[in-house]
Amino acid sequence: MTASTSSLTAIIGAGVMGETLLSGLLRAGRPADQLLVGEKRPERGEELRARYGVEVLDNVEAARRATTVALVVKPQDMAAVLEQVSPVLRPGQLVVSLAAGITTAYVEARVPQGVAVVRVMPNTPALVDEGMAAISGGRHASEEQLAEVEGLLRATGKVLRVPEAQQDAVTAISGSGPAYLFYVVESMIEAGVHLGLPRTTATDLVVQTVVGSATMLRETGTHPTVLREQVTSPAGTTAAALRELEIHKVRAAFLAAMEAARNRSAELGS
């Protein structure tokens, strides 16, 4: 490796989100020799070396060599990974946690004093560079380090800073949000089949409708209520459909679902 230690970022955890971050950074122009991957499975390590040209190490060595350490692991695995890498971490290093529910205080209690911690809630549309990530800094995270994390995550989409007290709600909205939308899409496709459309036709209709509607929201800046009303003619087909959604309390169900996700995020952190 020719890169200096000061420029190295280690991604520990090479699952879907870890690989998403890795590939996004490379697409955004980050040289492969400025990235390390911590991966315990030899076959997975060889796959990543061949695909991206990055150096793959064990977790401890990756954490030892890097200045920024991104922990992209499941919440239930965080304690074990921190116990593994904490002995080689040092003051001034930056640890970025991408695990749902894990607080900066939780990480800070398990790493040496003076290690900066930033908490991140990403989501899976980062796979296509349309992710939404929310970040919160811990006690020792500087403005420069927060900006560094923003730079890392902009490689795969949009980034917002939020108070850490809002992170469980963020997890419920954008972290888990893609699954809700996929659930709605799945339901609409099944409805199309039920109404007599071929599945491929129903899929094309629904997917493009979702893409177009999301683009309208983003590019026009118009409130969703206004956009909904523009589609809803008095006593028309859309009004009839929306009446059924209200009868079945879909709006209330979404609220209850997101409250459940928020509460589960808080449980994971405890």
mmCIF file of C-alpha atoms in Angstrom:
data_model
loop_
_atom_site.group_PDB
_atom_site.id
_atom_site.type_symbol
_atom_site.label_atom_id
_atom_site.label_comp_id
_atom_site.label_asym_id
_atom_site.label_seq_id
_atom_site.Cartn_x
_atom_site.Cartn_y
_atom_site.Cartn_z
ATOM 1 C CA MET A 1 0.000 0.000 0.000
ATOM 2 C CA THR A 2 1.302 3.449 -0.880
ATOM 3 C CA ALA A 3 -1.261 5.504 1.023
ATOM 4 C CA SER A 4 -0.210 6.951 4.348
ATOM 5 C CA THR A 5 -1.936 5.795 7.512
ATOM 6 C CA SER A 6 -3.498 9.259 7.915
ATOM 7 C CA SER A 7 -5.592 8.742 4.791
ATOM 8 C CA LEU A 8 -6.824 5.231 5.450
ATOM 9 C CA THR A 9 -10.463 4.368 6.060
ATOM 10 C CA ALA A 10 -11.295 0.870 7.288
ATOM 11 C CA ILE A 11 -14.706 -0.675 6.683
ATOM 12 C CA ILE A 12 -15.270 -3.441 9.202
ATOM 13 C CA GLY A 13 -18.109 -5.674 8.145
ATOM 14 C CA ALA A 14 -18.485 -6.553 4.475
ATOM 15 C CA GLY A 15 -22.159 -7.413 4.319
ATOM 16 C CA VAL A 16 -24.635 -5.599 2.072
ATOM 17 C CA MET A 17 -24.225 -2.171 3.660
ATOM 18 C CA GLY A 18 -20.471 -2.503 4.095
ATOM 19 C CA GLU A 19 -20.000 -3.387 0.445
ATOM 20 C CA THR A 20 -22.417 -0.609 -0.509
ATOM 21 C CA LEU A 21 -20.260 1.950 1.299
ATOM 22 C CA LEU A 22 -17.089 0.500 -0.208
ATOM 23 C CA SER A 23 -18.377 0.519 -3.783
ATOM 24 C CA GLY A 24 -19.887 3.983 -3.372
ATOM 25 C CA LEU A 25 -16.601 5.452 -2.171
ATOM 26 C CA LEU A 26 -14.773 3.915 -5.113
ATOM 27 C CA ARG A 27 -17.374 5.220 -7.594
ATOM 28 C CA ALA A 28 -17.031 8.660 -6.020
ATOM 29 C CA GLY A 29 -13.294 8.646 -6.745
ATOM 30 C CA ARG A 30 -11.723 7.414 -3.510
ATOM 31 C CA PRO A 31 -8.555 5.486 -4.464
ATOM 32 C CA ALA A 32 -8.614 1.818 -3.555
ATOM 33 C CA ASP A 33 -5.314 2.166 -1.719
ATOM 34 C CA GLN A 34 -6.983 4.540 0.765
ATOM 35 C CA LEU A 35 -9.499 1.882 1.795
ATOM 36 C CA LEU A 36 -9.175 -1.210 3.953
ATOM 37 C CA VAL A 37 -11.760 -3.885 4.618
ATOM 38 C CA GLY A 38 -12.016 -5.944 7.785
ATOM 39 C CA GLU A 39 -13.545 -9.324 6.993
ATOM 40 C CA LYS A 40 -13.212 -12.604 8.881
ATOM 41 C CA ARG A 41 -14.386 -14.937 6.092
ATOM 42 C CA PRO A 42 -11.464 -15.791 3.739
ATOM 43 C CA GLU A 43 -13.698 -16.553 0.742
ATOM 44 C CA ARG A 44 -15.526 -13.237 1.141
ATOM 45 C CA GLY A 45 -12.214 -11.429 1.448
ATOM 46 C CA GLU A 46 -10.964 -12.924 -1.809
ATOM 47 C CA GLU A 47 -14.199 -11.914 -3.515
ATOM 48 C CA LEU A 48 -13.798 -8.287 -2.413
ATOM 49 C CA ARG A 49 -10.121 -8.186 -3.410
ATOM 50 C CA ALA A 50 -10.954 -9.453 -6.885
ATOM 51 C CA ARG A 51 -13.963 -7.192 -7.352
ATOM 52 C CA TYR A 52 -12.623 -3.899 -5.958
ATOM 53 C CA GLY A 53 -8.835 -4.181 -5.719
ATOM 54 C CA VAL A 54 -8.816 -3.296 -2.009
ATOM 55 C CA GLU A 55 -6.728 -4.741 0.779
ATOM 56 C CA VAL A 56 -8.691 -7.090 3.049
ATOM 57 C CA LEU A 57 -7.407 -7.753 6.553
ATOM 58 C CA ASP A 58 -8.647 -9.117 9.843
ATOM 59 C CA ASN A 59 -10.663 -6.637 11.896
ATOM 60 C CA VAL A 60 -7.899 -5.859 14.372
ATOM 61 C CA GLU A 61 -5.249 -5.059 11.769
ATOM 62 C CA ALA A 62 -7.692 -2.963 9.738
ATOM 63 C CA ALA A 63 -8.607 -0.937 12.840
ATOM 64 C CA ARG A 64 -4.957 -0.586 13.837
ATOM 65 C CA ARG A 65 -3.891 0.873 10.494
ATOM 66 C CA ALA A 66 -6.786 3.221 9.780
ATOM 67 C CA THR A 67 -7.591 6.684 11.042
ATOM 68 C CA THR A 68 -11.315 6.302 10.336
ATOM 69 C CA VAL A 69 -12.950 3.006 11.293
ATOM 70 C CA ALA A 70 -16.461 2.370 10.003
ATOM 71 C CA LEU A 71 -18.222 -0.393 11.931
ATOM 72 C CA VAL A 72 -20.847 -1.776 9.560
ATOM 73 C CA VAL A 73 -22.069 -4.677 11.676
ATOM 74 C CA LYS A 74 -25.351 -5.894 13.135
ATOM 75 C CA PRO A 75 -26.366 -4.341 16.465
ATOM 76 C CA GLN A 76 -26.110 -7.700 18.227
ATOM 77 C CA ASP A 77 -22.513 -8.073 16.973
ATOM 78 C CA MET A 78 -21.327 -4.607 17.996
ATOM 79 C CA ALA A 79 -20.175 -5.500 21.521
ATOM 80 C CA ALA A 80 -18.009 -8.370 20.286
ATOM 81 C CA VAL A 81 -16.456 -6.299 17.490
ATOM 82 C CA LEU A 82 -15.696 -3.414 19.852
ATOM 83 C CA GLU A 83 -14.092 -5.793 22.330
ATOM 84 C CA GLN A 84 -11.959 -7.129 19.499
ATOM 85 C CA VAL A 85 -10.733 -3.824 18.068
ATOM 86 C CA SER A 86 -10.726 -1.559 21.134
ATOM 87 C CA PRO A 87 -7.201 -2.522 22.278
ATOM 88 C CA VAL A 88 -5.697 -1.131 19.043
ATOM 89 C CA LEU A 89 -7.754 2.053 18.867
ATOM 90 C CA ARG A 90 -6.102 5.300 19.940
ATOM 91 C CA PRO A 91 -7.097 8.868 20.813
ATOM 92 C CA GLY A 92 -7.704 10.930 17.692
ATOM 93 C CA GLN A 93 -9.104 8.046 15.690
ATOM 94 C CA LEU A 94 -12.659 8.301 14.389
ATOM 95 C CA VAL A 95 -15.102 5.411 14.837
ATOM 96 C CA VAL A 96 -18.265 5.523 12.739
ATOM 97 C CA SER A 97 -21.075 3.216 13.865
ATOM 98 C CA LEU A 98 -23.665 2.187 11.263
ATOM 99 C CA ALA A 99 -25.612 -0.171 13.533
ATOM 100 C CA ALA A 100 -29.264 0.504 14.344
ATOM 101 C CA GLY A 101 -29.951 1.522 17.924
ATOM 102 C CA ILE A 102 -26.312 1.654 19.051
ATOM 103 C CA THR A 103 -25.678 4.991 20.777
ATOM 104 C CA THR A 104 -22.474 6.983 20.739
ATOM 105 C CA ALA A 105 -22.334 6.566 24.535
ATOM 106 C CA TYR A 106 -22.443 2.783 24.110
ATOM 107 C CA VAL A 107 -19.454 2.885 21.753
ATOM 108 C CA GLU A 108 -17.553 5.505 23.770
ATOM 109 C CA ALA A 109 -17.821 3.327 26.890
ATOM 110 C CA ARG A 110 -16.044 0.520 25.025
ATOM 111 C CA VAL A 111 -13.212 2.389 23.296
ATOM 112 C CA PRO A 112 -10.225 4.318 24.683
ATOM 113 C CA GLN A 113 -10.770 7.835 26.003
ATOM 114 C CA GLY A 114 -10.415 10.414 23.254
ATOM 115 C CA VAL A 115 -11.607 8.227 20.378
ATOM 116 C CA ALA A 116 -14.236 10.193 18.456
ATOM 117 C CA VAL A 117 -17.527 8.457 17.683
ATOM 118 C CA VAL A 118 -20.175 9.311 15.099
ATOM 119 C CA ARG A 119 -23.468 7.427 14.849
ATOM 120 C CA VAL A 120 -25.006 6.875 11.425
ATOM 121 C CA MET A 121 -28.364 5.529 10.262
ATOM 122 C CA PRO A 122 -28.056 4.671 6.549
ATOM 123 C CA ASN A 123 -30.513 2.876 4.295
ATOM 124 C CA THR A 124 -30.329 0.405 1.431
ATOM 125 C CA PRO A 125 -31.023 2.784 -1.513
ATOM 126 C CA ALA A 126 -27.364 3.671 -0.996
ATOM 127 C CA LEU A 127 -26.844 0.654 -3.280
ATOM 128 C CA VAL A 128 -27.911 2.885 -6.197
ATOM 129 C CA ASP A 129 -26.403 6.114 -4.807
ATOM 130 C CA GLU A 130 -29.825 7.300 -3.589
ATOM 131 C CA GLY A 131 -29.316 6.597 0.097
ATOM 132 C CA MET A 132 -30.486 8.687 3.030
ATOM 133 C CA ALA A 133 -28.115 8.806 5.993
ATOM 134 C CA ALA A 134 -28.531 10.687 9.264
ATOM 135 C CA ILE A 135 -25.478 11.334 11.454
ATOM 136 C CA SER A 136 -24.961 12.377 15.072
ATOM 137 C CA GLY A 137 -21.673 13.163 16.757
ATOM 138 C CA GLY A 138 -20.555 11.845 20.129
ATOM 139 C CA ARG A 139 -18.773 13.758 22.894
ATOM 140 C CA HIS A 140 -15.377 13.909 21.192
ATOM 141 C CA ALA A 141 -16.418 14.305 17.550
ATOM 142 C CA SER A 142 -15.141 17.539 16.066
ATOM 143 C CA GLU A 143 -16.687 19.598 13.290
ATOM 144 C CA GLU A 144 -13.918 18.367 11.002
ATOM 145 C CA GLN A 145 -14.697 14.733 11.809
ATOM 146 C CA LEU A 146 -18.432 15.229 11.270
ATOM 147 C CA ALA A 147 -17.632 16.773 7.897
ATOM 148 C CA GLU A 148 -15.434 13.773 7.092
ATOM 149 C CA VAL A 149 -18.306 11.395 7.812
ATOM 150 C CA GLU A 150 -20.603 13.512 5.652
ATOM 151 C CA GLY A 151 -18.076 13.230 2.849
ATOM 152 C CA LEU A 152 -17.925 9.453 3.194
ATOM 153 C CA LEU A 153 -21.691 9.053 3.082
ATOM 154 C CA ARG A 154 -22.349 11.532 0.271
ATOM 155 C CA ALA A 155 -20.716 8.943 -1.957
ATOM 156 C CA THR A 156 -23.958 6.966 -1.682
ATOM 157 C CA GLY A 157 -26.662 9.620 -1.360
ATOM 158 C CA LYS A 158 -27.890 12.412 0.890
ATOM 159 C CA VAL A 159 -26.723 13.151 4.442
ATOM 160 C CA LEU A 160 -28.404 15.016 7.299
ATOM 161 C CA ARG A 161 -27.126 15.890 10.752
ATOM 162 C CA VAL A 162 -29.643 15.241 13.524
ATOM 163 C CA PRO A 163 -29.548 15.339 17.339
ATOM 164 C CA GLU A 164 -28.841 11.846 18.595
ATOM 165 C CA ALA A 165 -32.130 11.825 20.504
ATOM 166 C CA GLN A 166 -33.852 11.688 17.100
ATOM 167 C CA GLN A 167 -31.906 8.700 15.782
ATOM 168 C CA ASP A 168 -34.432 6.047 16.830
ATOM 169 C CA ALA A 169 -37.135 7.970 14.953
ATOM 170 C CA VAL A 170 -34.813 8.287 11.953
ATOM 171 C CA THR A 171 -34.321 4.520 12.044
ATOM 172 C CA ALA A 172 -38.097 4.046 11.951
ATOM 173 C CA ILE A 173 -38.582 6.473 9.046
ATOM 174 C CA SER A 174 -35.666 6.221 6.618
ATOM 175 C CA GLY A 175 -33.695 3.278 7.973
ATOM 176 C CA SER A 176 -36.617 0.864 7.804
ATOM 177 C CA GLY A 177 -38.556 2.981 5.306
ATOM 178 C CA PRO A 178 -37.488 1.183 2.110
ATOM 179 C CA ALA A 179 -39.116 -1.997 3.423
ATOM 180 C CA TYR A 180 -42.449 -0.199 3.890
ATOM 181 C CA LEU A 181 -42.330 1.117 0.343
ATOM 182 C CA PHE A 182 -41.362 -2.277 -1.073
ATOM 183 C CA TYR A 183 -44.296 -3.734 0.866
ATOM 184 C CA VAL A 184 -46.655 -1.207 -0.741
ATOM 185 C CA VAL A 185 -45.185 -1.898 -4.186
ATOM 186 C CA GLU A 186 -45.548 -5.631 -3.652
ATOM 187 C CA SER A 187 -49.184 -5.134 -2.615
ATOM 188 C CA MET A 188 -49.957 -2.938 -5.631
ATOM 189 C CA ILE A 189 -48.440 -5.475 -8.014
ATOM 190 C CA GLU A 190 -50.511 -8.263 -6.456
ATOM 191 C CA ALA A 191 -53.605 -6.058 -6.805
ATOM 192 C CA GLY A 192 -52.805 -5.548 -10.484
ATOM 193 C CA VAL A 193 -52.609 -9.303 -11.012
ATOM 194 C CA HIS A 194 -55.885 -9.732 -9.130
ATOM 195 C CA LEU A 195 -57.485 -7.149 -11.436
ATOM 196 C CA GLY A 196 -56.423 -9.131 -14.502
ATOM 197 C CA LEU A 197 -53.066 -7.631 -15.530
ATOM 198 C CA PRO A 198 -50.058 -9.797 -16.426
ATOM 199 C CA ARG A 199 -47.515 -9.657 -13.594
ATOM 200 C CA THR A 200 -44.850 -8.045 -15.796
ATOM 201 C CA THR A 201 -47.289 -5.324 -16.856
ATOM 202 C CA ALA A 202 -48.380 -4.708 -13.276
ATOM 203 C CA THR A 203 -44.739 -4.503 -12.167
ATOM 204 C CA ASP A 204 -43.820 -1.981 -14.873
ATOM 205 C CA LEU A 205 -46.855 0.152 -14.046
ATOM 206 C CA VAL A 206 -46.238 0.174 -10.310
ATOM 207 C CA VAL A 207 -42.465 0.660 -10.353
ATOM 208 C CA GLN A 208 -42.581 3.585 -12.773
ATOM 209 C CA THR A 209 -45.464 5.133 -10.845
ATOM 210 C CA VAL A 210 -43.395 5.004 -7.649
ATOM 211 C CA VAL A 211 -40.286 6.394 -9.360
ATOM 212 C CA GLY A 212 -42.247 9.173 -11.029
ATOM 213 C CA SER A 213 -44.118 10.095 -7.862
ATOM 214 C CA ALA A 214 -40.908 10.245 -5.815
ATOM 215 C CA THR A 215 -39.284 12.404 -8.493
ATOM 216 C CA MET A 216 -42.253 14.794 -8.400
ATOM 217 C CA LEU A 217 -41.943 15.106 -4.627
ATOM 218 C CA ARG A 218 -38.225 15.832 -4.792
ATOM 219 C CA GLU A 219 -38.112 18.100 -7.837
ATOM 220 C CA THR A 220 -41.266 20.163 -7.307
ATOM 221 C CA GLY A 221 -40.983 20.587 -3.542
ATOM 222 C CA THR A 222 -44.780 20.463 -3.424
ATOM 223 C CA HIS A 223 -46.407 19.135 -0.251
ATOM 224 C CA PRO A 224 -47.603 15.531 -0.681
ATOM 225 C CA THR A 225 -51.119 16.508 0.353
ATOM 226 C CA VAL A 226 -51.293 18.951 -2.577
ATOM 227 C CA LEU A 227 -49.962 16.344 -5.007
ATOM 228 C CA ARG A 228 -52.452 13.789 -3.720
ATOM 229 C CA GLU A 229 -55.332 16.247 -4.141
ATOM 230 C CA GLN A 230 -54.248 16.972 -7.712
ATOM 231 C CA VAL A 231 -54.854 13.311 -8.555
ATOM 232 C CA THR A 232 -58.122 13.055 -6.631
ATOM 233 C CA SER A 233 -61.164 14.228 -8.597
ATOM 234 C CA PRO A 234 -64.445 14.533 -6.688
ATOM 235 C CA ALA A 235 -66.328 11.217 -6.751
ATOM 236 C CA GLY A 236 -63.638 9.764 -9.027
ATOM 237 C CA THR A 237 -61.651 6.544 -9.029
ATOM 238 C CA THR A 238 -58.867 7.828 -6.795
ATOM 239 C CA ALA A 239 -61.362 9.165 -4.259
ATOM 240 C CA ALA A 240 -63.017 5.755 -4.131
ATOM 241 C CA ALA A 241 -59.670 4.048 -3.522
ATOM 242 C CA LEU A 242 -58.559 6.519 -0.837
ATOM 243 C CA ARG A 243 -61.874 6.077 0.959
ATOM 244 C CA GLU A 244 -61.101 2.368 1.291
ATOM 245 C CA LEU A 245 -57.626 3.122 2.653
ATOM 246 C CA GLU A 246 -59.172 5.394 5.280
ATOM 247 C CA ILE A 247 -61.806 2.789 6.190
ATOM 248 C CA HIS A 248 -59.027 0.253 6.737
ATOM 249 C CA LYS A 249 -57.051 2.793 8.802
ATOM 250 C CA VAL A 250 -53.905 2.545 6.663
ATOM 251 C CA ARG A 251 -52.635 5.910 7.924
ATOM 252 C CA ALA A 252 -53.000 4.782 11.546
ATOM 253 C CA ALA A 253 -51.322 1.476 10.702
ATOM 254 C CA PHE A 254 -48.284 3.288 9.298
ATOM 255 C CA LEU A 255 -48.021 5.369 12.462
ATOM 256 C CA ALA A 256 -48.245 2.267 14.649
ATOM 257 C CA ALA A 257 -45.675 0.455 12.509
ATOM 258 C CA MET A 258 -43.156 3.286 12.750
ATOM 259 C CA GLU A 259 -43.684 3.618 16.488
ATOM 260 C CA ALA A 260 -42.915 -0.104 16.770
ATOM 261 C CA ALA A 261 -39.733 0.330 14.715
ATOM 262 C CA ARG A 262 -38.640 3.291 16.851
ATOM 263 C CA ASN A 263 -39.239 1.341 20.042
ATOM 264 C CA ARG A 264 -37.286 -1.646 18.728
ATOM 265 C CA SER A 265 -34.389 0.628 17.799
ATOM 266 C CA ALA A 266 -34.314 1.924 21.375
ATOM 267 C CA GLU A 267 -34.386 -1.657 22.687
ATOM 268 C CA LEU A 268 -31.423 -2.632 20.516
ATOM 269 C CA GLY A 269 -29.420 0.225 22.003
ATOM 270 C CA SER A 270 -30.164 -0.836 25.544
#
